[in-house]
Amino acid sequence: MYTVLIADDEEELRKAVIQKVDWESAGFTVVGEAENGAEALELIEQLGPDLLITDIKMPFVSGIELARQAREIRPSMQIAFLSGYDDFRFAQKAIQYNIISYMLKPISANELTEEMKVIKEKIDQKFEDLKGTNLGYREDRIRQLEQEEFLMPIFMDAEAPFAKSAEDVDSLEKKAVDLGVRKNIGEEFQYVVVVTLLEDDKRKNKTGPEHVNFVSQILDKYVTSSSFYSRGKIVTLISATARSIHKYLHILSMEVIQSAERILDLKCAMGVSHQFDQLTFAGAAYEEAVAAIQYVDEESEVQFISDISPEQAIKYEGIEETVAKLDHLIKTGERWEIERFLMGLFEEMEEDRTWKYSIDFLMVQILSCVYRTVNMASEPEAAAEFLRRCSIWNEDDDAGTNESIKQKVIQICVQARNQISSQRKANSEVICDRVLRLIDEEYSDTSLSMAVVSDKLHVSASYLSAIIKKNTGETFVSLLTRKRMEKAKEYLLCTSMKVLEISTQCGYSEQHYFSYCFKRFYGLSPNKMREEAAKAEKV
């Protein structure tokens, strides 16, 4: 059963659609209704419906603008227009916004029910296409294998930029065009590497070769992408103009995450590298994406390397699977999880006859992992202080027992976890404070939005959204709305400004929309609040 949200400013029509259509037989459940585009956006974020049915001509936010903004919030959602305007221009504009149907008013309940059945079939087909294991036609599969054969050695060679001549670089880029990895040589294309993992509720990796098609179908709607399966993960090279990457990277990653949860019933984690302009940098970017995905947690399913550290990710050699698990726990786990993991590891090693040599090798691997991780996630001064304070060689350990060495290893790993956790908390608090400051200073700007603020702070919108939610318990929109409403009330009660002037001063381009928001926030219209305040003064 799919979920649907109905948005129409004509209450009588909206209620009739909800009550008279046989939603169950069509395969849908109505989860909410909205009388305007602004309210619809809030409900989309809260309810995450599979389908939105909306009029094109609505107050505050038009149907087309609603579709555009909805794609930023829930790109996996499909949209159907129900409109009295038989204008093909609307349909043309709407194609890029996941519009699945364009219906004209008037329409009977029976006709709408039948159309909903058609829409359900279309959504079913989309789900099946993404869920299916079909790898495509023979020609497509051959092309995919050719791209994989071309990209694999590049991805596995992080030192490629230092070993390739200018002629080699040009040759690689031309070969990329021939194989469809990038569109052409003429335009200034950028690349990004994305690593995707699909996991069940217990965080067990369920990623398989069949999921390459799932990821590719979604990404190819927005950019040129080449994906392949490698050792339990989907590795993707995105090629597009810098403008397109900036515009679509957040949207496409959110659609992959939402579709994985809705269609595959799997959680999705994604790591994203910095942008780069030569294929020879793909190896280093791949390591960045792998490093970034280690920081994914329940609050943010997609992690950009640029959100972790403002500097280029440090290059490091591959580590053993055991140390990789520890690395992940240091970054996102709890103290007890680290202690339990290491004690279990040490118990296994005690059964090994080569214990003495194994612990030496393990210590080198763990310390290398810890120091690298702290160095990447912390400010330089904090990282240097950690290295000085937590060095295993601070004391005379020549006569140290295995037990003392184990305790010191555990201590260092826990301290590294605390260091990274504190640094991330401090960083997120600083960023959140900057957001609140921007809201305080620029609330009167009608263009102020999450996208604008994330650009100013040089972090991704998804990361910023998670930080704001974690630190304040609210969304960016609710914080901005509260600030605007508080200032509006202040202007209303303490000045003689007209309502139109107040709405403009508080960042609203339409007085009618401002009054709607004000009444929704305070329960009174601006004029009513001013009247009641004047009466209270006379008493």
mmCIF file with all atom_site columns, C-alpha atoms in Angstrom, residues 201-337:
data_model
loop_
_atom_site.group_PDB
_atom_site.id
_atom_site.type_symbol
_atom_site.label_atom_id
_atom_site.label_alt_id
_atom_site.label_comp_id
_atom_site.label_asym_id
_atom_site.label_entity_id
_atom_site.label_seq_id
_atom_site.pdbx_PDB_ins_code
_atom_site.Cartn_x
_atom_site.Cartn_y
_atom_site.Cartn_z
_atom_site.occupancy
_atom_site.B_iso_or_equiv
_atom_site.pdbx_formal_charge
_atom_site.auth_seq_id
_atom_site.auth_comp_id
_atom_site.auth_asym_id
_atom_site.auth_atom_id
_atom_site.pdbx_PDB_model_num
ATOM 1   C CA . ASP A 1 201 ? 18.499 -3.292 10.701  1.00 0.00 ? 201 ASP A CA 1
ATOM 2   C CA . LYS A 1 202 ? 21.360 -5.022 12.517  1.00 0.00 ? 202 LYS A CA 1
ATOM 3   C CA . ARG A 1 203 ? 23.894 -3.131 10.382  1.00 0.00 ? 203 ARG A CA 1
ATOM 4   C CA . LYS A 1 204 ? 24.918 -6.288 8.564   1.00 0.00 ? 204 LYS A CA 1
ATOM 5   C CA . ASN A 1 205 ? 26.225 -5.522 5.076   1.00 0.00 ? 205 ASN A CA 1
ATOM 6   C CA . LYS A 1 206 ? 23.759 -6.734 2.431   1.00 0.00 ? 206 LYS A CA 1
ATOM 7   C CA . THR A 1 207 ? 25.344 -4.983 -0.562  1.00 0.00 ? 207 THR A CA 1
ATOM 8   C CA . GLY A 1 208 ? 25.565 -7.189 -3.653  1.00 0.00 ? 208 GLY A CA 1
ATOM 9   C CA . PRO A 1 209 ? 26.348 -6.931 -7.381  1.00 0.00 ? 209 PRO A CA 1
ATOM 10  C CA . GLU A 1 210 ? 22.608 -6.714 -8.086  1.00 0.00 ? 210 GLU A CA 1
ATOM 11  C CA . HIS A 1 211 ? 22.493 -3.335 -6.365  1.00 0.00 ? 211 HIS A CA 1
ATOM 12  C CA . VAL A 1 212 ? 24.705 -1.707 -8.991  1.00 0.00 ? 212 VAL A CA 1
ATOM 13  C CA . ASN A 1 213 ? 21.639 -1.335 -11.197 1.00 0.00 ? 213 ASN A CA 1
ATOM 14  C CA . PHE A 1 214 ? 19.650 0.132  -8.291  1.00 0.00 ? 214 PHE A CA 1
ATOM 15  C CA . VAL A 1 215 ? 22.214 2.881  -7.668  1.00 0.00 ? 215 VAL A CA 1
ATOM 16  C CA . SER A 1 216 ? 22.892 3.560  -11.354 1.00 0.00 ? 216 SER A CA 1
ATOM 17  C CA . GLN A 1 217 ? 19.241 4.056  -12.301 1.00 0.00 ? 217 GLN A CA 1
ATOM 18  C CA . ILE A 1 218 ? 18.795 6.755  -9.688  1.00 0.00 ? 218 ILE A CA 1
ATOM 19  C CA . LEU A 1 219 ? 22.073 8.578  -10.309 1.00 0.00 ? 219 LEU A CA 1
ATOM 20  C CA . ASP A 1 220 ? 21.747 8.557  -14.087 1.00 0.00 ? 220 ASP A CA 1
ATOM 21  C CA . LYS A 1 221 ? 18.598 10.696 -13.822 1.00 0.00 ? 221 LYS A CA 1
ATOM 22  C CA . TYR A 1 222 ? 20.766 13.574 -12.631 1.00 0.00 ? 222 TYR A CA 1
ATOM 23  C CA . VAL A 1 223 ? 24.377 13.089 -13.766 1.00 0.00 ? 223 VAL A CA 1
ATOM 24  C CA . THR A 1 224 ? 26.657 10.813 -15.767 1.00 0.00 ? 224 THR A CA 1
ATOM 25  C CA . SER A 1 225 ? 27.679 7.940  -13.504 1.00 0.00 ? 225 SER A CA 1
ATOM 26  C CA . SER A 1 226 ? 29.651 4.705  -13.706 1.00 0.00 ? 226 SER A CA 1
ATOM 27  C CA . SER A 1 227 ? 29.154 2.157  -10.910 1.00 0.00 ? 227 SER A CA 1
ATOM 28  C CA . PHE A 1 228 ? 30.561 -1.255 -10.093 1.00 0.00 ? 228 PHE A CA 1
ATOM 29  C CA . TYR A 1 229 ? 30.573 -3.701 -7.186  1.00 0.00 ? 229 TYR A CA 1
ATOM 30  C CA . SER A 1 230 ? 33.764 -4.192 -5.191  1.00 0.00 ? 230 SER A CA 1
ATOM 31  C CA . ARG A 1 231 ? 34.243 -6.114 -1.945  1.00 0.00 ? 231 ARG A CA 1
ATOM 32  C CA . GLY A 1 232 ? 30.896 -5.456 -0.306  1.00 0.00 ? 232 GLY A CA 1
ATOM 33  C CA . LYS A 1 233 ? 30.262 -1.958 -1.612  1.00 0.00 ? 233 LYS A CA 1
ATOM 34  C CA . ILE A 1 234 ? 29.058 -0.080 -4.673  1.00 0.00 ? 234 ILE A CA 1
ATOM 35  C CA . VAL A 1 235 ? 31.722 2.286  -6.007  1.00 0.00 ? 235 VAL A CA 1
ATOM 36  C CA . THR A 1 236 ? 30.530 5.114  -8.268  1.00 0.00 ? 236 THR A CA 1
ATOM 37  C CA . LEU A 1 237 ? 32.313 7.736  -10.316 1.00 0.00 ? 237 LEU A CA 1
ATOM 38  C CA . ILE A 1 238 ? 30.137 10.770 -11.013 1.00 0.00 ? 238 ILE A CA 1
ATOM 39  C CA . SER A 1 239 ? 31.004 13.073 -13.898 1.00 0.00 ? 239 SER A CA 1
ATOM 40  C CA . ALA A 1 240 ? 29.244 16.422 -14.405 1.00 0.00 ? 240 ALA A CA 1
ATOM 41  C CA . THR A 1 241 ? 29.805 20.144 -14.476 1.00 0.00 ? 241 THR A CA 1
ATOM 42  C CA . ALA A 1 242 ? 30.605 21.767 -11.141 1.00 0.00 ? 242 ALA A CA 1
ATOM 43  C CA . ARG A 1 243 ? 27.192 23.451 -11.267 1.00 0.00 ? 243 ARG A CA 1
ATOM 44  C CA . SER A 1 244 ? 25.361 20.151 -11.760 1.00 0.00 ? 244 SER A CA 1
ATOM 45  C CA . ILE A 1 245 ? 27.295 18.447 -8.977  1.00 0.00 ? 245 ILE A CA 1
ATOM 46  C CA . HIS A 1 246 ? 26.484 21.310 -6.633  1.00 0.00 ? 246 HIS A CA 1
ATOM 47  C CA . LYS A 1 247 ? 22.813 21.210 -7.662  1.00 0.00 ? 247 LYS A CA 1
ATOM 48  C CA . TYR A 1 248 ? 22.162 17.467 -7.677  1.00 0.00 ? 248 TYR A CA 1
ATOM 49  C CA . LEU A 1 249 ? 24.625 15.698 -5.356  1.00 0.00 ? 249 LEU A CA 1
ATOM 50  C CA . HIS A 1 250 ? 22.494 16.170 -2.254  1.00 0.00 ? 250 HIS A CA 1
ATOM 51  C CA . ILE A 1 251 ? 19.277 15.298 -4.118  1.00 0.00 ? 251 ILE A CA 1
ATOM 52  C CA . LEU A 1 252 ? 20.572 12.108 -5.717  1.00 0.00 ? 252 LEU A CA 1
ATOM 53  C CA . SER A 1 253 ? 22.132 10.854 -2.471  1.00 0.00 ? 253 SER A CA 1
ATOM 54  C CA . MET A 1 254 ? 18.851 11.455 -0.611  1.00 0.00 ? 254 MET A CA 1
ATOM 55  C CA . GLU A 1 255 ? 16.907 9.607  -3.307  1.00 0.00 ? 255 GLU A CA 1
ATOM 56  C CA . VAL A 1 256 ? 19.218 6.585  -3.065  1.00 0.00 ? 256 VAL A CA 1
ATOM 57  C CA . ILE A 1 257 ? 18.825 6.538  0.734   1.00 0.00 ? 257 ILE A CA 1
ATOM 58  C CA . GLN A 1 258 ? 15.038 6.980  0.692   1.00 0.00 ? 258 GLN A CA 1
ATOM 59  C CA . SER A 1 259 ? 14.534 4.453  -2.122  1.00 0.00 ? 259 SER A CA 1
ATOM 60  C CA . ALA A 1 260 ? 16.718 1.860  -0.399  1.00 0.00 ? 260 ALA A CA 1
ATOM 61  C CA . GLU A 1 261 ? 14.620 2.114  2.741   1.00 0.00 ? 261 GLU A CA 1
ATOM 62  C CA . ARG A 1 262 ? 11.256 2.163  0.939   1.00 0.00 ? 262 ARG A CA 1
ATOM 63  C CA . ILE A 1 263 ? 11.927 -0.333 -1.856  1.00 0.00 ? 263 ILE A CA 1
ATOM 64  C CA . LEU A 1 264 ? 14.683 -2.657 -0.615  1.00 0.00 ? 264 LEU A CA 1
ATOM 65  C CA . ASP A 1 265 ? 13.879 -2.374 3.111   1.00 0.00 ? 265 ASP A CA 1
ATOM 66  C CA . LEU A 1 266 ? 17.574 -1.683 3.702   1.00 0.00 ? 266 LEU A CA 1
ATOM 67  C CA . LYS A 1 267 ? 19.424 1.143  5.368   1.00 0.00 ? 267 LYS A CA 1
ATOM 68  C CA . CYS A 1 268 ? 21.877 3.010  3.186   1.00 0.00 ? 268 CYS A CA 1
ATOM 69  C CA . ALA A 1 269 ? 25.207 4.636  4.034   1.00 0.00 ? 269 ALA A CA 1
ATOM 70  C CA . MET A 1 270 ? 27.087 6.791  1.535   1.00 0.00 ? 270 MET A CA 1
ATOM 71  C CA . GLY A 1 271 ? 30.562 8.329  1.616   1.00 0.00 ? 271 GLY A CA 1
ATOM 72  C CA . VAL A 1 272 ? 31.372 11.184 -0.791  1.00 0.00 ? 272 VAL A CA 1
ATOM 73  C CA . SER A 1 273 ? 34.803 12.461 -1.814  1.00 0.00 ? 273 SER A CA 1
ATOM 74  C CA . HIS A 1 274 ? 35.981 15.955 -2.676  1.00 0.00 ? 274 HIS A CA 1
ATOM 75  C CA . GLN A 1 275 ? 35.465 17.093 -6.267  1.00 0.00 ? 275 GLN A CA 1
ATOM 76  C CA . PHE A 1 276 ? 38.441 16.641 -8.600  1.00 0.00 ? 276 PHE A CA 1
ATOM 77  C CA . ASP A 1 277 ? 39.142 17.478 -12.230 1.00 0.00 ? 277 ASP A CA 1
ATOM 78  C CA . GLN A 1 278 ? 41.381 14.622 -13.437 1.00 0.00 ? 278 GLN A CA 1
ATOM 79  C CA . LEU A 1 279 ? 40.679 10.910 -13.496 1.00 0.00 ? 279 LEU A CA 1
ATOM 80  C CA . THR A 1 280 ? 44.173 10.269 -12.139 1.00 0.00 ? 280 THR A CA 1
ATOM 81  C CA . PHE A 1 281 ? 42.952 11.597 -8.770  1.00 0.00 ? 281 PHE A CA 1
ATOM 82  C CA . ALA A 1 282 ? 40.200 8.959  -8.583  1.00 0.00 ? 282 ALA A CA 1
ATOM 83  C CA . GLY A 1 283 ? 42.283 6.641  -6.392  1.00 0.00 ? 283 GLY A CA 1
ATOM 84  C CA . ALA A 1 284 ? 42.831 9.265  -3.712  1.00 0.00 ? 284 ALA A CA 1
ATOM 85  C CA . ALA A 1 285 ? 39.171 10.306 -3.970  1.00 0.00 ? 285 ALA A CA 1
ATOM 86  C CA . TYR A 1 286 ? 38.106 6.667  -3.523  1.00 0.00 ? 286 TYR A CA 1
ATOM 87  C CA . GLU A 1 287 ? 40.064 6.534  -0.251  1.00 0.00 ? 287 GLU A CA 1
ATOM 88  C CA . GLU A 1 288 ? 38.363 9.766  0.832   1.00 0.00 ? 288 GLU A CA 1
ATOM 89  C CA . ALA A 1 289 ? 34.919 8.267  0.154   1.00 0.00 ? 289 ALA A CA 1
ATOM 90  C CA . VAL A 1 290 ? 35.816 5.103  2.076   1.00 0.00 ? 290 VAL A CA 1
ATOM 91  C CA . ALA A 1 291 ? 37.112 7.226  4.963   1.00 0.00 ? 291 ALA A CA 1
ATOM 92  C CA . ALA A 1 292 ? 33.974 9.405  4.917   1.00 0.00 ? 292 ALA A CA 1
ATOM 93  C CA . ILE A 1 293 ? 31.587 6.462  5.106   1.00 0.00 ? 293 ILE A CA 1
ATOM 94  C CA . GLN A 1 294 ? 33.172 5.403  8.393   1.00 0.00 ? 294 GLN A CA 1
ATOM 95  C CA . TYR A 1 295 ? 31.635 8.524  9.974   1.00 0.00 ? 295 TYR A CA 1
ATOM 96  C CA . VAL A 1 296 ? 28.076 7.723  8.916   1.00 0.00 ? 296 VAL A CA 1
ATOM 97  C CA . ASP A 1 297 ? 25.752 7.400  11.895  1.00 0.00 ? 297 ASP A CA 1
ATOM 98  C CA . GLU A 1 298 ? 22.007 7.248  12.580  1.00 0.00 ? 298 GLU A CA 1
ATOM 99  C CA . GLU A 1 299 ? 21.658 11.015 12.236  1.00 0.00 ? 299 GLU A CA 1
ATOM 100 C CA . SER A 1 300 ? 23.279 11.368 8.833   1.00 0.00 ? 300 SER A CA 1
ATOM 101 C CA . GLU A 1 301 ? 23.206 8.537  6.287   1.00 0.00 ? 301 GLU A CA 1
ATOM 102 C CA . VAL A 1 302 ? 25.407 10.389 3.785   1.00 0.00 ? 302 VAL A CA 1
ATOM 103 C CA . GLN A 1 303 ? 28.790 11.767 4.815   1.00 0.00 ? 303 GLN A CA 1
ATOM 104 C CA . PHE A 1 304 ? 30.838 14.175 2.698   1.00 0.00 ? 304 PHE A CA 1
ATOM 105 C CA . ILE A 1 305 ? 34.583 14.154 3.327   1.00 0.00 ? 305 ILE A CA 1
ATOM 106 C CA . SER A 1 306 ? 34.464 17.955 3.201   1.00 0.00 ? 306 SER A CA 1
ATOM 107 C CA . ASP A 1 307 ? 32.126 17.904 6.219   1.00 0.00 ? 307 ASP A CA 1
ATOM 108 C CA . ILE A 1 308 ? 34.637 15.946 8.280   1.00 0.00 ? 308 ILE A CA 1
ATOM 109 C CA . SER A 1 309 ? 37.759 17.964 7.650   1.00 0.00 ? 309 SER A CA 1
ATOM 110 C CA . PRO A 1 310 ? 38.383 21.174 5.727   1.00 0.00 ? 310 PRO A CA 1
ATOM 111 C CA . GLU A 1 311 ? 41.719 19.806 4.574   1.00 0.00 ? 311 GLU A CA 1
ATOM 112 C CA . GLN A 1 312 ? 42.388 17.157 1.953   1.00 0.00 ? 312 GLN A CA 1
ATOM 113 C CA . ALA A 1 313 ? 41.946 13.662 3.380   1.00 0.00 ? 313 ALA A CA 1
ATOM 114 C CA . ILE A 1 314 ? 45.207 12.080 4.447   1.00 0.00 ? 314 ILE A CA 1
ATOM 115 C CA . LYS A 1 315 ? 46.359 9.160  2.301   1.00 0.00 ? 315 LYS A CA 1
ATOM 116 C CA . TYR A 1 316 ? 46.997 5.899  4.126   1.00 0.00 ? 316 TYR A CA 1
ATOM 117 C CA . GLU A 1 317 ? 47.654 2.319  3.253   1.00 0.00 ? 317 GLU A CA 1
ATOM 118 C CA . GLY A 1 318 ? 45.018 -0.367 3.591   1.00 0.00 ? 318 GLY A CA 1
ATOM 119 C CA . ILE A 1 319 ? 44.587 -1.881 7.038   1.00 0.00 ? 319 ILE A CA 1
ATOM 120 C CA . GLU A 1 320 ? 43.493 -5.310 8.206   1.00 0.00 ? 320 GLU A CA 1
ATOM 121 C CA . GLU A 1 321 ? 39.778 -6.059 8.458   1.00 0.00 ? 321 GLU A CA 1
ATOM 122 C CA . THR A 1 322 ? 39.968 -6.241 12.249  1.00 0.00 ? 322 THR A CA 1
ATOM 123 C CA . VAL A 1 323 ? 41.579 -2.823 12.539  1.00 0.00 ? 323 VAL A CA 1
ATOM 124 C CA . ALA A 1 324 ? 39.044 -1.417 10.066  1.00 0.00 ? 324 ALA A CA 1
ATOM 125 C CA . LYS A 1 325 ? 36.252 -2.509 12.431  1.00 0.00 ? 325 LYS A CA 1
ATOM 126 C CA . LEU A 1 326 ? 38.057 -0.870 15.335  1.00 0.00 ? 326 LEU A CA 1
ATOM 127 C CA . ASP A 1 327 ? 38.523 2.259  13.253  1.00 0.00 ? 327 ASP A CA 1
ATOM 128 C CA . HIS A 1 328 ? 34.758 2.438  12.729  1.00 0.00 ? 328 HIS A CA 1
ATOM 129 C CA . LEU A 1 329 ? 34.081 1.968  16.463  1.00 0.00 ? 329 LEU A CA 1
ATOM 130 C CA . ILE A 1 330 ? 36.515 4.734  17.380  1.00 0.00 ? 330 ILE A CA 1
ATOM 131 C CA . LYS A 1 331 ? 34.687 7.094  15.037  1.00 0.00 ? 331 LYS A CA 1
ATOM 132 C CA . THR A 1 332 ? 31.073 6.268  15.868  1.00 0.00 ? 332 THR A CA 1
ATOM 133 C CA . GLY A 1 333 ? 30.950 3.697  18.696  1.00 0.00 ? 333 GLY A CA 1
ATOM 134 C CA . GLU A 1 334 ? 30.549 3.905  22.455  1.00 0.00 ? 334 GLU A CA 1
ATOM 135 C CA . ARG A 1 335 ? 33.314 3.330  25.005  1.00 0.00 ? 335 ARG A CA 1
ATOM 136 C CA . TRP A 1 336 ? 31.926 -0.034 26.079  1.00 0.00 ? 336 TRP A CA 1
ATOM 137 C CA . GLU A 1 337 ? 31.772 -1.215 22.457  1.00 0.00 ? 337 GLU A CA 1
#
